[in-house]
CSV table of C-alpha atoms in Angstrom, one decimal:
chain,number,residue,atom,x,y,z
A,1,MET,CA,86.8,124.0,116.7
A,2,GLN,CA,89.4,126.7,117.0
A,3,THR,CA,91.1,128.7,119.8
A,4,THR,CA,93.0,131.9,119.6
A,5,ARG,CA,94.4,134.5,121.8
A,6,ARG,CA,95.7,138.1,121.3
A,7,ILE,CA,98.8,137.9,119.1
A,8,MET,CA,101.5,140.1,120.4
A,9,SER,CA,104.3,139.0,118.2
A,10,ARG,CA,105.1,140.1,114.6
A,11,ALA,CA,106.6,136.8,113.6
A,12,LEU,CA,104.5,133.5,113.6
A,13,TYR,CA,105.4,130.0,112.7
A,14,LEU,CA,102.7,128.0,111.3
A,15,GLY,CA,102.4,124.1,111.4
A,16,LEU,CA,100.0,122.3,109.1
A,17,GLY,CA,98.4,118.8,109.5
A,18,LEU,CA,94.7,118.1,109.8
A,19,LYS,CA,95.1,121.0,112.2
A,20,ALA,CA,96.8,124.2,112.1
A,21,SER,CA,98.8,125.3,114.9
A,22,ALA,CA,100.8,128.6,115.0
A,23,ILE,CA,103.3,129.6,117.6
A,24,ASP,CA,105.0,132.9,118.2
A,25,GLN,CA,108.7,133.6,118.9
A,26,GLN,CA,108.6,132.5,122.5
A,27,ALA,CA,107.2,129.2,121.2
A,28,GLN,CA,103.7,129.9,122.7
A,29,VAL,CA,100.6,128.5,120.9
A,30,VAL,CA,98.6,131.5,119.7
A,31,TYR,CA,96.2,129.7,117.4
A,32,THR,CA,94.8,126.3,116.5
A,33,SER,CA,92.1,125.1,114.1
A,34,ALA,CA,91.2,121.5,112.9
A,35,ILE,CA,89.5,119.5,110.3
A,36,LYS,CA,87.5,116.4,111.0
A,37,TYR,CA,87.0,114.5,107.8
A,38,ASP,CA,83.8,112.6,108.7
A,39,HIS,CA,82.0,115.7,110.0
A,40,ASP,CA,83.5,118.5,108.0
A,41,LEU,CA,83.6,116.6,104.6
A,42,PRO,CA,80.6,114.2,104.8
A,43,GLU,CA,80.5,114.0,101.0
A,44,TYR,CA,83.4,111.7,100.8
A,45,ASN,CA,81.7,109.0,102.9
A,46,THR,CA,84.7,108.1,105.0
A,47,THR,CA,84.8,106.6,108.5
A,48,GLN,CA,87.4,108.2,110.7
A,49,GLY,CA,88.8,109.5,107.3
A,50,VAL,CA,89.3,106.2,105.5
A,51,HIS,CA,87.5,103.7,103.4
A,52,ASP,CA,88.0,100.1,104.5
A,53,ARG,CA,87.7,98.1,101.4
A,54,GLY,CA,88.0,94.6,103.0
A,55,ASN,CA,90.8,92.2,102.5
A,56,ALA,CA,93.0,94.4,104.5
A,57,ARG,CA,92.7,97.1,101.9
A,58,VAL,CA,92.4,100.7,103.5
A,59,THR,CA,92.5,103.9,101.6
A,60,THR,CA,91.7,107.6,101.7
A,61,PRO,CA,90.2,109.8,98.9
A,62,THR,CA,93.1,111.7,97.6
A,63,LEU,CA,90.9,114.7,96.5
A,64,MET,CA,89.6,114.8,100.2
A,65,LEU,CA,93.1,115.7,101.5
A,66,ALA,CA,93.3,118.7,99.1
A,67,HIS,CA,89.7,119.6,100.1
A,68,ALA,CA,90.6,119.4,103.7
A,69,LEU,CA,93.5,121.8,103.2
A,70,GLU,CA,91.4,124.3,101.4
A,71,LEU,CA,88.7,124.1,104.2
A,72,LEU,CA,91.3,124.6,106.9
A,73,PHE,CA,92.6,127.8,105.3
A,74,THR,CA,89.1,128.9,104.8
A,75,LYS,CA,88.5,128.5,108.5
A,76,MET,CA,91.8,130.5,109.2
A,77,LYS,CA,90.6,133.3,107.0
A,78,ASN,CA,87.2,133.4,108.6
A,79,ASP,CA,89.0,133.5,112.1
A,80,ALA,CA,90.9,136.5,110.7
A,81,PHE,CA,94.2,134.6,111.2
A,82,PRO,CA,97.0,137.2,110.5
A,83,PHE,CA,98.7,135.2,107.5
A,84,HIS,CA,100.8,138.3,106.9
A,85,GLU,CA,102.7,137.6,110.1
A,86,VAL,CA,103.7,134.0,109.1
A,87,VAL,CA,107.5,133.9,108.5
A,88,ALA,CA,107.8,130.2,108.1
A,89,VAL,CA,105.7,127.1,107.4
A,90,SER,CA,106.1,123.5,108.1
A,91,GLY,CA,103.8,120.5,107.6
A,92,SER,CA,103.2,117.1,109.0
A,93,GLY,CA,101.6,114.4,107.0
A,94,GLN,CA,100.8,110.7,107.8
A,95,GLN,CA,103.8,108.5,107.0
A,96,HIS,CA,103.7,105.9,104.2
A,97,GLY,CA,100.6,107.0,102.3
A,98,SER,CA,101.0,107.7,98.7
A,99,VAL,CA,99.5,109.8,96.0
A,100,TYR,CA,99.5,109.0,92.3
A,101,TRP,CA,99.5,112.0,90.1
A,102,ALA,CA,98.2,111.4,86.5
A,103,GLN,CA,100.0,112.3,83.3
A,104,GLY,CA,99.8,116.0,82.7
A,105,ALA,CA,98.8,116.8,86.3
A,106,HIS,CA,101.9,119.1,86.8
A,107,ALA,CA,100.7,121.5,84.2
A,108,LYS,CA,97.4,122.0,86.4
A,109,LEU,CA,99.5,122.1,89.6
A,110,SER,CA,101.8,124.7,88.3
A,111,LYS,CA,98.8,126.9,87.5
A,112,LEU,CA,96.6,126.7,90.5
A,113,SER,CA,94.4,129.9,91.1
A,114,ALA,CA,93.3,131.4,94.4
A,115,GLU,CA,89.9,132.0,92.8
A,116,THR,CA,88.9,128.4,92.5
A,117,PRO,CA,88.7,125.7,95.2
A,118,LEU,CA,91.6,123.3,95.1
A,119,GLN,CA,89.3,120.2,95.0
A,120,GLU,CA,87.8,121.6,91.8
A,121,GLN,CA,91.2,122.4,90.1
A,122,LEU,CA,92.6,119.0,90.8
A,123,ARG,CA,89.8,116.9,89.5
A,124,GLY,CA,91.4,114.4,87.0
A,125,CYS,CA,94.9,115.0,88.3
A,126,PHE,CA,95.2,111.6,89.8
A,127,SER,CA,95.7,108.3,88.0
A,128,THR,CA,93.7,106.6,91.0
A,129,LYS,CA,91.3,108.4,93.3
A,130,ASP,CA,92.3,106.5,96.3
A,131,SER,CA,95.5,106.7,98.2
A,132,PRO,CA,96.7,103.6,100.2
A,133,ILE,CA,97.6,104.6,103.7
A,134,TRP,CA,99.5,103.2,106.7
A,135,MET,CA,96.5,101.2,107.9
A,136,ASP,CA,96.5,99.1,104.8
A,137,SER,CA,98.0,95.6,105.3
A,138,SER,CA,97.1,94.0,101.9
A,139,THR,CA,100.6,93.8,100.5
A,140,THR,CA,102.1,90.6,102.1
A,141,ALA,CA,102.9,89.1,98.8
A,142,GLN,CA,104.6,92.2,97.6
A,143,CYS,CA,106.6,92.4,100.8
A,144,ARG,CA,108.0,88.8,100.7
A,145,ALA,CA,108.8,89.4,96.8
A,146,LEU,CA,110.8,92.6,97.6
A,147,GLU,CA,112.7,91.0,100.3
A,148,ALA,CA,113.4,87.9,98.2
A,149,ALA,CA,114.7,90.3,95.4
A,150,VAL,CA,117.4,91.8,97.6
A,151,GLY,CA,118.4,88.7,99.4
A,152,GLY,CA,116.1,88.5,102.4
A,153,ALA,CA,114.5,90.5,105.1
A,154,GLN,CA,117.8,91.2,106.9
A,155,GLU,CA,119.3,92.6,103.7
A,156,MET,CA,116.3,94.8,103.1
A,157,ALA,CA,116.8,96.1,106.6
A,158,THR,CA,120.4,96.8,106.1
A,159,LEU,CA,119.7,98.7,102.9
A,160,THR,CA,116.7,100.7,103.9
A,161,GLY,CA,116.6,100.6,107.6
A,162,SER,CA,113.6,98.3,107.8
A,163,ARG,CA,112.4,94.9,106.6
A,164,ALA,CA,109.5,95.1,104.3
A,165,TYR,CA,106.2,95.9,105.9
A,166,GLU,CA,102.8,95.9,104.3
A,167,ARG,CA,102.1,99.7,105.0
A,168,PHE,CA,105.6,100.7,103.5
A,169,THR,CA,105.2,102.6,100.3
A,170,ALA,CA,107.5,100.4,98.0
A,171,ASN,CA,105.2,97.5,98.7
A,172,GLN,CA,102.1,99.7,98.0
A,173,ILE,CA,103.5,100.9,94.7
A,174,LEU,CA,104.4,97.5,93.7
A,175,LYS,CA,100.9,96.3,94.4
A,176,ILE,CA,99.4,98.8,92.2
A,177,LYS,CA,101.8,98.0,89.5
A,178,GLU,CA,100.8,94.5,89.5
A,179,GLU,CA,97.2,94.6,90.1
A,180,GLN,CA,96.3,97.9,88.3
A,181,PRO,CA,98.9,98.2,85.5
A,182,ASP,CA,96.7,100.8,83.7
A,183,VAL,CA,96.8,103.0,86.8
A,184,PHE,CA,100.6,102.7,87.0
A,185,ALA,CA,101.0,103.4,83.2
A,186,ARG,CA,98.9,106.6,83.7
A,187,THR,CA,101.1,107.8,86.6
A,188,GLU,CA,103.4,110.9,86.1
A,189,ARG,CA,104.7,111.2,89.6
A,190,ILE,CA,104.2,109.4,93.1
A,191,SER,CA,104.1,111.7,96.2
A,192,LEU,CA,103.8,110.8,99.8
A,193,ILE,CA,100.9,112.4,101.5
A,194,SER,CA,103.3,114.8,103.3
A,195,SER,CA,105.0,115.8,100.0
A,196,PHE,CA,101.7,115.9,98.3
A,197,MET,CA,100.5,118.7,100.7
A,198,CYS,CA,103.6,120.6,100.3
A,199,SER,CA,103.3,120.3,96.6
A,200,LEU,CA,99.8,122.0,96.7
A,201,LEU,CA,101.5,124.9,98.6
A,202,LEU,CA,104.4,125.2,96.2
A,203,GLY,CA,102.5,124.7,92.8
A,204,ASN,CA,105.2,122.3,92.0
A,205,TYR,CA,106.2,118.7,92.9
A,206,ALA,CA,107.8,118.8,96.2
A,207,PRO,CA,110.7,116.5,97.2
A,208,ILE,CA,110.3,113.8,99.9
A,209,ASP,CA,111.9,114.5,103.1
A,210,THR,CA,114.6,111.9,104.3
A,211,SER,CA,112.8,111.0,107.4
A,212,ASP,CA,109.6,110.2,105.4
A,213,ALA,CA,111.6,108.4,102.7
A,214,ALA,CA,113.0,106.1,105.4
A,215,GLY,CA,109.6,104.6,105.9
A,216,MET,CA,109.2,103.6,102.1
A,217,ASN,CA,111.5,100.5,101.9
A,218,LEU,CA,113.1,102.5,98.9
A,219,MET,CA,115.7,104.7,100.2
A,220,SER,CA,119.4,103.5,100.6
A,221,LEU,CA,120.4,104.5,104.1
A,222,LYS,CA,124.0,104.9,102.8
A,223,THR,CA,123.4,107.1,99.9
A,224,LEU,CA,120.1,108.7,100.9
A,225,VAL,CA,119.0,108.1,97.2
A,226,ILE,CA,115.6,106.6,96.7
A,227,ALA,CA,115.7,103.7,94.3
A,228,ASP,CA,113.8,104.1,91.0
A,229,VAL,CA,112.9,100.5,90.8
A,230,PHE,CA,109.4,101.2,89.4
A,231,GLY,CA,110.0,103.6,86.5
A,232,CYS,CA,108.3,106.5,88.4
A,233,ASP,CA,110.4,109.4,89.7
A,234,VAL,CA,110.5,109.7,93.5
A,235,TYR,CA,113.1,112.1,95.0
A,236,ALA,CA,114.3,112.8,98.5
A,237,SER,CA,115.6,115.9,100.2
A,238,ALA,CA,117.6,116.4,103.4
A,239,GLN,CA,113.8,117.0,106.5
A,240,SER,CA,101.6,116.9,122.1
A,241,ASP,CA,99.0,118.8,121.0
A,242,SER,CA,99.2,117.4,117.5
A,243,ALA,CA,101.6,116.7,114.6
A,244,SER,CA,100.9,120.4,113.5
A,245,LEU,CA,102.5,121.8,116.6
A,246,GLY,CA,105.6,119.7,116.0
A,247,ALA,CA,105.6,121.2,112.4
A,248,ALA,CA,105.3,124.6,113.8
A,249,TYR,CA,108.6,124.0,115.8
A,250,ARG,CA,110.2,122.9,112.6
A,251,ALA,CA,109.1,126.0,110.9
A,252,LYS,CA,110.7,128.0,113.7
A,253,HIS,CA,113.8,125.9,113.5
A,254,ALA,CA,114.2,126.5,109.7
A,255,ASP,CA,113.7,130.3,110.2
A,256,VAL,CA,116.3,130.5,112.8
A,257,CYS,CA,118.8,128.6,110.8
A,258,ASN,CA,118.1,131.0,107.8
A,259,LEU,CA,118.4,134.2,110.1
A,260,HIS,CA,121.8,132.8,111.4
A,261,GLY,CA,123.0,132.0,107.9
A,262,GLN,CA,124.0,128.6,109.2
A,263,PHE,CA,122.7,125.3,110.9
A,264,VAL,CA,121.5,125.9,114.5
A,265,PRO,CA,120.7,122.9,116.7
A,266,PHE,CA,117.0,122.3,117.1
A,267,GLN,CA,117.0,122.8,120.8
A,268,SER,CA,118.8,126.1,120.7
A,269,ALA,CA,116.4,127.4,118.0
A,270,ILE,CA,113.4,126.5,119.8
A,271,LEU,CA,114.6,127.8,123.2
A,272,ASP,CA,116.4,130.9,122.0
A,273,LEU,CA,114.4,134.2,122.3
A,274,ALA,CA,117.2,136.2,120.9
A,275,CYS,CA,116.8,134.8,117.3
A,276,ARG,CA,114.1,137.6,116.7
A,277,PRO,CA,113.3,140.8,118.4
A,278,ASN,CA,109.9,140.8,120.2
A,279,SER,CA,107.6,143.8,120.1
A,280,ASP,CA,105.2,144.6,123.1
A,281,SER,CA,101.8,145.8,122.9
A,282,ALA,CA,103.3,149.4,122.7
A,283,GLY,CA,105.4,148.6,119.8
A,284,LYS,CA,108.6,148.9,121.9
A,285,THR,CA,111.2,146.2,121.1
A,286,GLU,CA,112.6,144.4,124.0
A,287,ASP,CA,116.3,143.4,124.0
A,288,ARG,CA,116.5,139.6,124.5
A,289,SER,CA,120.0,139.2,123.4
A,290,HIS,CA,121.2,138.4,127.0
A,291,LEU,CA,118.9,135.3,127.1
A,292,HIS,CA,120.3,132.1,125.8
A,293,ALA,CA,119.0,128.5,125.6
A,294,CYS,CA,121.3,127.5,128.4
A,295,ASP,CA,120.0,130.2,130.7
A,296,PRO,CA,117.6,128.9,133.3
A,297,ARG,CA,115.6,132.2,132.9
A,298,SER,CA,114.8,131.4,129.4
A,299,ALA,CA,114.0,127.7,129.2
A,300,GLN,CA,110.8,126.5,130.7
A,301,HIS,CA,108.4,129.3,130.1
A,302,LYS,CA,109.1,129.3,126.4
A,303,ILE,CA,107.8,125.7,125.7
A,304,ALA,CA,104.4,125.6,124.2
A,305,THR,CA,102.3,122.8,125.7
A,306,PRO,CA,98.6,122.4,126.6
A,307,ASN,CA,99.8,119.6,128.9
A,308,MET,CA,102.4,121.0,131.2
A,309,GLY,CA,103.7,117.5,131.7
A,310,ASN,CA,104.9,117.5,128.1
A,311,PHE,CA,107.8,119.9,129.2
A,312,ASP,CA,109.4,117.1,131.5
A,313,ALA,CA,108.9,114.5,128.8
A,314,TYR,CA,110.3,116.3,125.9
A,315,THR,CA,113.2,117.8,128.1
A,316,SER,CA,114.6,114.3,128.6
A,317,MET,CA,114.4,113.6,125.1
A,318,LEU,CA,116.1,116.9,123.8
A,319,SER,CA,119.6,116.0,124.9
A,320,ARG,CA,119.4,112.7,123.1
A,321,TYR,CA,118.1,114.4,120.2
A,322,ALA,CA,121.0,117.1,120.3
A,323,GLU,CA,123.4,114.1,120.4
A,324,LEU,CA,122.0,112.5,117.4
A,325,GLU,CA,121.9,115.8,115.5
A,326,ALA,CA,125.5,116.7,116.5
A,327,LYS,CA,126.5,113.4,115.1
A,328,VAL,CA,124.7,113.8,111.8
A,329,VAL,CA,126.3,117.3,111.5
A,330,GLN,CA,129.8,116.0,112.2
A,331,GLU,CA,129.5,113.3,109.7
A,332,ALA,CA,128.2,115.7,107.1
A,333,ALA,CA,131.1,117.8,107.7
A,334,ALA,CA,133.6,115.1,107.5
A,335,ARG,CA,132.0,114.0,104.1
A,336,ASP,CA,132.3,117.6,102.9
A,337,GLY,CA,136.0,117.8,104.0
A,338,ALA,CA,136.8,114.6,102.2
A,339,SER,CA,135.2,115.5,99.0
């Protein structure tokens, strides 16, 4: 099911998940479309998008994730979505889930063709066809082993931000290494589901965002470096309606920072209409330079939310988010000044 309205803006921000959400410069939702695994992709025989294999093992077919992205873009094309007006794209993928690229997969990834469906081009690209996901809780033994290896649950939390939990990626990787050594030996690269989807768009292995890496039991909070403890490269880089709407906001934030040539606080970027000119239906450009995020005339009506109560809920969180964001920026500046 999809919804759309007349698009007045020349700049759209696209957020991707199982759903696509596009917002305009005023942060208004102008398009949505969604994929439902069980209904739209019945050939994978999933129930609510997963395979419950018993013994607390829960996985998702890796190829289905790529197929869903292909189908989502096909729906958007059939809806005449104006891809040419998109200035920034961001994505949101389920946390913790992992994808295992087979040896030689990068060569295929770097040569993806628009003429052939993704799912056909990616056959044979994965050392295991199943991706363990956040619902899996079969790795208790691996959790205890990793905690013991670093000196206990508290030390694991100090190092990585959390004690070892079954759904966290490090424990899932260790389980595969121990129980399916042939799969691990054939693995060229490990992605999170979020970085996997990004990789498909890049045609190259995408780095892992630090916020996602924090849910792996692998990243040192002090150095933001992911431990290469399994011999497989995993890298990190510094980053409702649905998760896709949040991703669309992030896309707008990134574009605003790029336009200003410097970091702009998230709250200001989302609320600030002056970041890009807006053209009306007659093609005239409206001067919005007099409006700012702190101006009461430019705040509430620019927040996109099908549920109007969301504005009050998120407004209370934005100030705290701004405080945390400012702290991170100050600490980064201090580190740069000391180096």
